[in-house]
Coordinates of C-alpha atoms in Angstrom, one line a residue:
E1 CA -13.1 -21.8 -3.9
N2 CA -10.8 -23.8 -5.9
I3 CA -7.5 -22.7 -3.6
N4 CA -5.4 -24.9 -5.7
S5 CA -6.5 -23.7 -8.7
D6 CA -3.7 -21.0 -10.9
K7 CA -6.8 -18.3 -9.0
P8 CA -8.1 -18.7 -5.8
T9 CA -11.4 -17.2 -4.4
L10 CA -12.0 -15.8 -0.9
V11 CA -15.6 -16.0 0.2
V12 CA -16.1 -14.4 3.5
S13 CA -20.2 -13.8 4.4
F14 CA -21.1 -11.2 6.9
P15 CA -24.1 -11.3 8.7
P16 CA -26.4 -8.8 8.8
D17 CA -26.9 -5.9 11.3
E18 CA -29.9 -3.0 11.8
K19 CA -28.8 -0.6 9.0
T20 CA -27.7 -3.2 6.4
S21 CA -28.3 -7.1 4.9
S22 CA -26.2 -9.7 4.3
K23 CA -22.6 -9.0 3.1
T24 CA -20.3 -11.1 1.3
L25 CA -16.7 -9.1 0.9
V26 CA -15.6 -11.5 -2.6
L27 CA -11.6 -11.4 -2.6
K28 CA -10.2 -12.8 -6.3
G29 CA -6.9 -13.5 -6.2
K30 CA -3.3 -15.2 -8.3
K31 CA -0.8 -17.7 -7.6
F32 CA 2.2 -17.6 -7.8
H33 CA 5.0 -20.6 -7.1
S34 CA 8.6 -20.6 -7.4
T35 CA 11.1 -22.6 -8.1
S36 CA 13.9 -19.8 -7.8
S37 CA 13.0 -17.9 -5.9
K38 CA 11.7 -17.3 -1.7
F39 CA 8.5 -15.3 0.0
M40 CA 9.3 -14.4 2.9
M41 CA 6.6 -14.1 5.5
L42 CA 7.4 -10.5 7.9
T43 CA 5.7 -9.4 11.4
C44 CA 6.9 -6.3 12.3
K45 CA 7.0 -4.7 16.5
A46 CA 6.7 -0.4 16.2
G47 CA 9.1 0.8 19.0
R48 CA 8.0 3.5 21.3
R49 CA 7.1 6.7 19.6
R50 CA 8.4 10.4 19.2
K51 CA 7.8 12.8 21.6
K52 CA 7.8 16.1 20.6
G53 CA 11.1 17.4 21.2
D54 CA 12.6 14.2 20.5
H55 CA 15.3 15.2 17.3
L56 CA 16.8 11.4 17.2
G57 CA 15.3 12.1 13.2
G58 CA 13.9 8.5 13.6
G59 CA 10.5 7.0 13.9
G60 CA 11.9 5.7 17.1
G61 CA 13.1 2.0 16.3
G62 CA 10.7 -1.2 16.1
T63 CA 11.1 -4.1 15.1
V64 CA 11.1 -6.9 11.5
S65 CA 11.6 -11.0 12.1
C66 CA 11.0 -13.1 9.5
K67 CA 8.0 -15.6 10.6
D68 CA 8.3 -17.8 7.8
I69 CA 9.2 -18.5 4.4
A70 CA 7.0 -19.8 1.2
T71 CA 8.2 -21.3 -2.2
S72 CA 4.1 -20.2 -3.3
V73 CA 1.4 -17.7 -2.4
I74 CA -2.0 -16.2 -2.4
V75 CA -2.1 -12.5 -3.5
F76 CA -6.0 -11.0 -3.0
G77 CA -5.8 -8.5 -5.2
E78 CA -9.2 -8.0 -6.1
A79 CA -12.5 -7.3 -3.3
S80 CA -15.8 -6.6 -4.2
W81 CA -18.8 -6.3 -2.6
E82 CA -21.8 -8.6 -3.2
N83 CA -25.7 -7.5 -0.9
N84 CA -27.1 -11.2 -0.5
T85 CA -31.6 -11.6 -1.6
A86 CA -33.5 -13.0 0.8
D87 CA -32.7 -16.6 -1.8
D88 CA -28.7 -16.4 -0.7
V89 CA -28.6 -16.3 2.8
K90 CA -32.2 -18.9 2.9
K91 CA -29.4 -21.5 1.2
E92 CA -26.2 -20.7 3.3
E93 CA -28.6 -21.6 6.4
E94 CA -29.9 -24.7 4.6
K95 CA -26.8 -25.9 3.8
N96 CA -25.6 -25.4 7.6
E97 CA -28.6 -26.4 8.8
I98 CA -28.3 -29.5 11.7
H99 CA -30.5 -33.0 10.4
V100 CA -31.8 -34.8 13.3
V101 CA -33.2 -37.5 12.9
D102 CA -34.8 -40.0 14.8
D103 CA -33.8 -44.0 15.2
D104 CA -37.3 -43.9 18.0
S105 CA -39.4 -43.3 15.9
D106 CA -42.6 -46.0 15.6
A107 CA -41.6 -46.1 11.5
N108 CA -38.3 -47.8 12.3
H109 CA -39.9 -50.2 14.1
A110 CA -42.6 -53.1 13.4
S111 CA -45.8 -53.3 15.3
S112 CA -46.2 -56.6 17.4

Protein backbone atom coordinates (compact mmCIF):
# COMPACT_ATOMS: atom_id res chain seq x y z
CA GLU A 1 0.00 0.00 0.00
CA ASN A 2 1.17 3.55 -0.71
CA ILE A 3 4.32 2.28 -2.42
CA ASN A 4 5.02 5.72 -3.88
CA SER A 5 4.78 7.47 -0.51
CA ASP A 6 7.64 8.05 1.93
CA LYS A 7 6.06 5.52 4.33
CA PRO A 8 4.85 2.49 2.36
CA THR A 9 3.15 -0.53 3.94
CA LEU A 10 3.49 -4.16 2.87
CA VAL A 11 0.48 -6.32 3.80
CA VAL A 12 0.76 -10.13 3.58
CA SER A 13 -2.33 -12.27 4.28
CA PHE A 14 -1.94 -15.77 5.66
CA PRO A 15 -4.74 -18.36 5.48
CA PRO A 16 -6.08 -20.04 8.60
CA ASP A 17 -4.84 -23.43 9.69
CA GLU A 18 -6.07 -25.96 12.24
CA LYS A 19 -4.61 -23.96 15.15
CA THR A 20 -5.12 -20.30 14.21
CA SER A 21 -7.54 -18.02 12.40
CA SER A 22 -6.34 -16.15 9.33
CA LYS A 23 -3.81 -13.45 10.06
CA THR A 24 -2.23 -10.54 8.27
CA LEU A 25 1.39 -9.50 8.58
CA VAL A 26 1.70 -5.71 8.30
CA LEU A 27 5.15 -4.30 7.59
CA LYS A 28 5.53 -0.53 7.86
CA GLY A 29 8.43 0.94 5.99
CA LYS A 30 10.33 4.06 5.18
CA LYS A 31 11.72 5.06 1.79
CA PHE A 32 15.31 6.27 1.66
CA HIS A 33 16.49 8.19 -1.39
CA SER A 34 20.01 9.48 -1.79
CA THR A 35 21.50 11.79 -4.37
CA SER A 36 25.05 11.44 -3.05
CA SER A 37 25.20 7.78 -1.93
CA LYS A 38 24.32 4.45 -3.46
CA PHE A 39 22.90 1.36 -1.80
CA MET A 40 24.39 -2.06 -2.58
CA MET A 41 22.34 -5.25 -2.44
CA LEU A 42 24.73 -7.99 -1.37
CA THR A 43 24.37 -11.75 -1.52
CA CYS A 44 26.41 -14.07 0.65
CA LYS A 45 27.38 -17.67 0.06
CA ALA A 46 28.87 -19.65 2.92
CA GLY A 47 32.16 -21.46 2.46
CA ARG A 48 33.08 -24.80 3.90
CA ARG A 49 32.17 -25.45 7.50
CA ARG A 50 34.90 -25.58 10.06
CA LYS A 51 35.69 -29.07 11.32
CA LYS A 52 36.48 -29.93 14.90
CA GLY A 53 40.20 -29.59 15.43
CA ASP A 54 40.59 -27.23 12.46
CA HIS A 55 42.91 -24.42 13.58
CA LEU A 56 42.47 -22.02 10.68
CA GLY A 57 40.90 -19.41 12.97
CA GLY A 58 38.12 -18.27 10.63
CA GLY A 59 34.74 -19.67 9.73
CA GLY A 60 35.81 -21.28 6.48
CA GLY A 61 35.51 -18.34 4.11
CA GLY A 62 32.69 -17.83 1.65
CA THR A 63 31.86 -15.22 -0.94
CA VAL A 64 30.02 -11.91 -0.99
CA SER A 65 28.89 -10.45 -4.28
CA CYS A 66 27.07 -7.30 -5.31
CA LYS A 67 23.65 -8.16 -6.73
CA ASP A 68 22.53 -4.63 -7.61
CA ILE A 69 23.09 -0.94 -6.88
CA ALA A 70 20.27 1.56 -6.23
CA THR A 71 19.78 5.17 -5.19
CA SER A 72 16.49 4.40 -3.39
CA VAL A 73 15.54 1.63 -0.99
CA ILE A 74 12.56 0.82 1.20
CA VAL A 75 13.32 -0.50 4.68
CA PHE A 76 10.47 -2.32 6.45
CA GLY A 77 11.47 -1.88 10.08
CA GLU A 78 8.12 -2.22 11.88
CA ALA A 79 6.19 -5.48 11.81
CA SER A 80 2.88 -6.43 13.43
CA TRP A 81 0.34 -9.25 13.21
CA GLU A 82 -3.35 -8.51 12.81
CA ASN A 83 -6.04 -11.10 13.42
CA ASN A 84 -8.60 -11.14 10.63
CA THR A 85 -12.24 -11.11 11.64
CA ALA A 86 -14.82 -13.13 9.74
CA ASP A 87 -15.92 -9.88 8.01
CA ASP A 88 -12.34 -9.19 6.86
CA VAL A 89 -12.06 -12.70 5.41
CA LYS A 90 -15.41 -12.36 3.62
CA LYS A 91 -14.37 -8.99 2.12
CA GLU A 92 -11.08 -10.48 0.92
CA GLU A 93 -12.89 -13.45 -0.66
CA GLU A 94 -15.36 -11.12 -2.40
CA LYS A 95 -12.50 -8.99 -3.70
CA ASN A 96 -10.83 -12.08 -5.19
CA GLU A 97 -14.08 -13.61 -6.50
CA ILE A 98 -14.44 -14.23 -10.23
CA HIS A 99 -17.77 -13.20 -11.71
CA VAL A 100 -18.96 -15.07 -14.80
CA VAL A 101 -21.50 -13.46 -17.09
CA ASP A 102 -23.60 -15.76 -19.25
CA ASP A 103 -24.13 -13.99 -22.59
CA ASP A 104 -26.53 -16.69 -23.76
CA SER A 105 -29.07 -16.13 -21.00
CA ASP A 106 -32.71 -15.51 -21.92
CA ALA A 107 -32.57 -11.96 -20.57
CA ASN A 108 -30.07 -10.98 -23.26
CA HIS A 109 -32.17 -12.25 -26.21
CA ALA A 110 -35.37 -10.77 -27.60
CA SER A 111 -38.16 -13.31 -27.91
CA SER A 112 -39.83 -13.72 -31.29
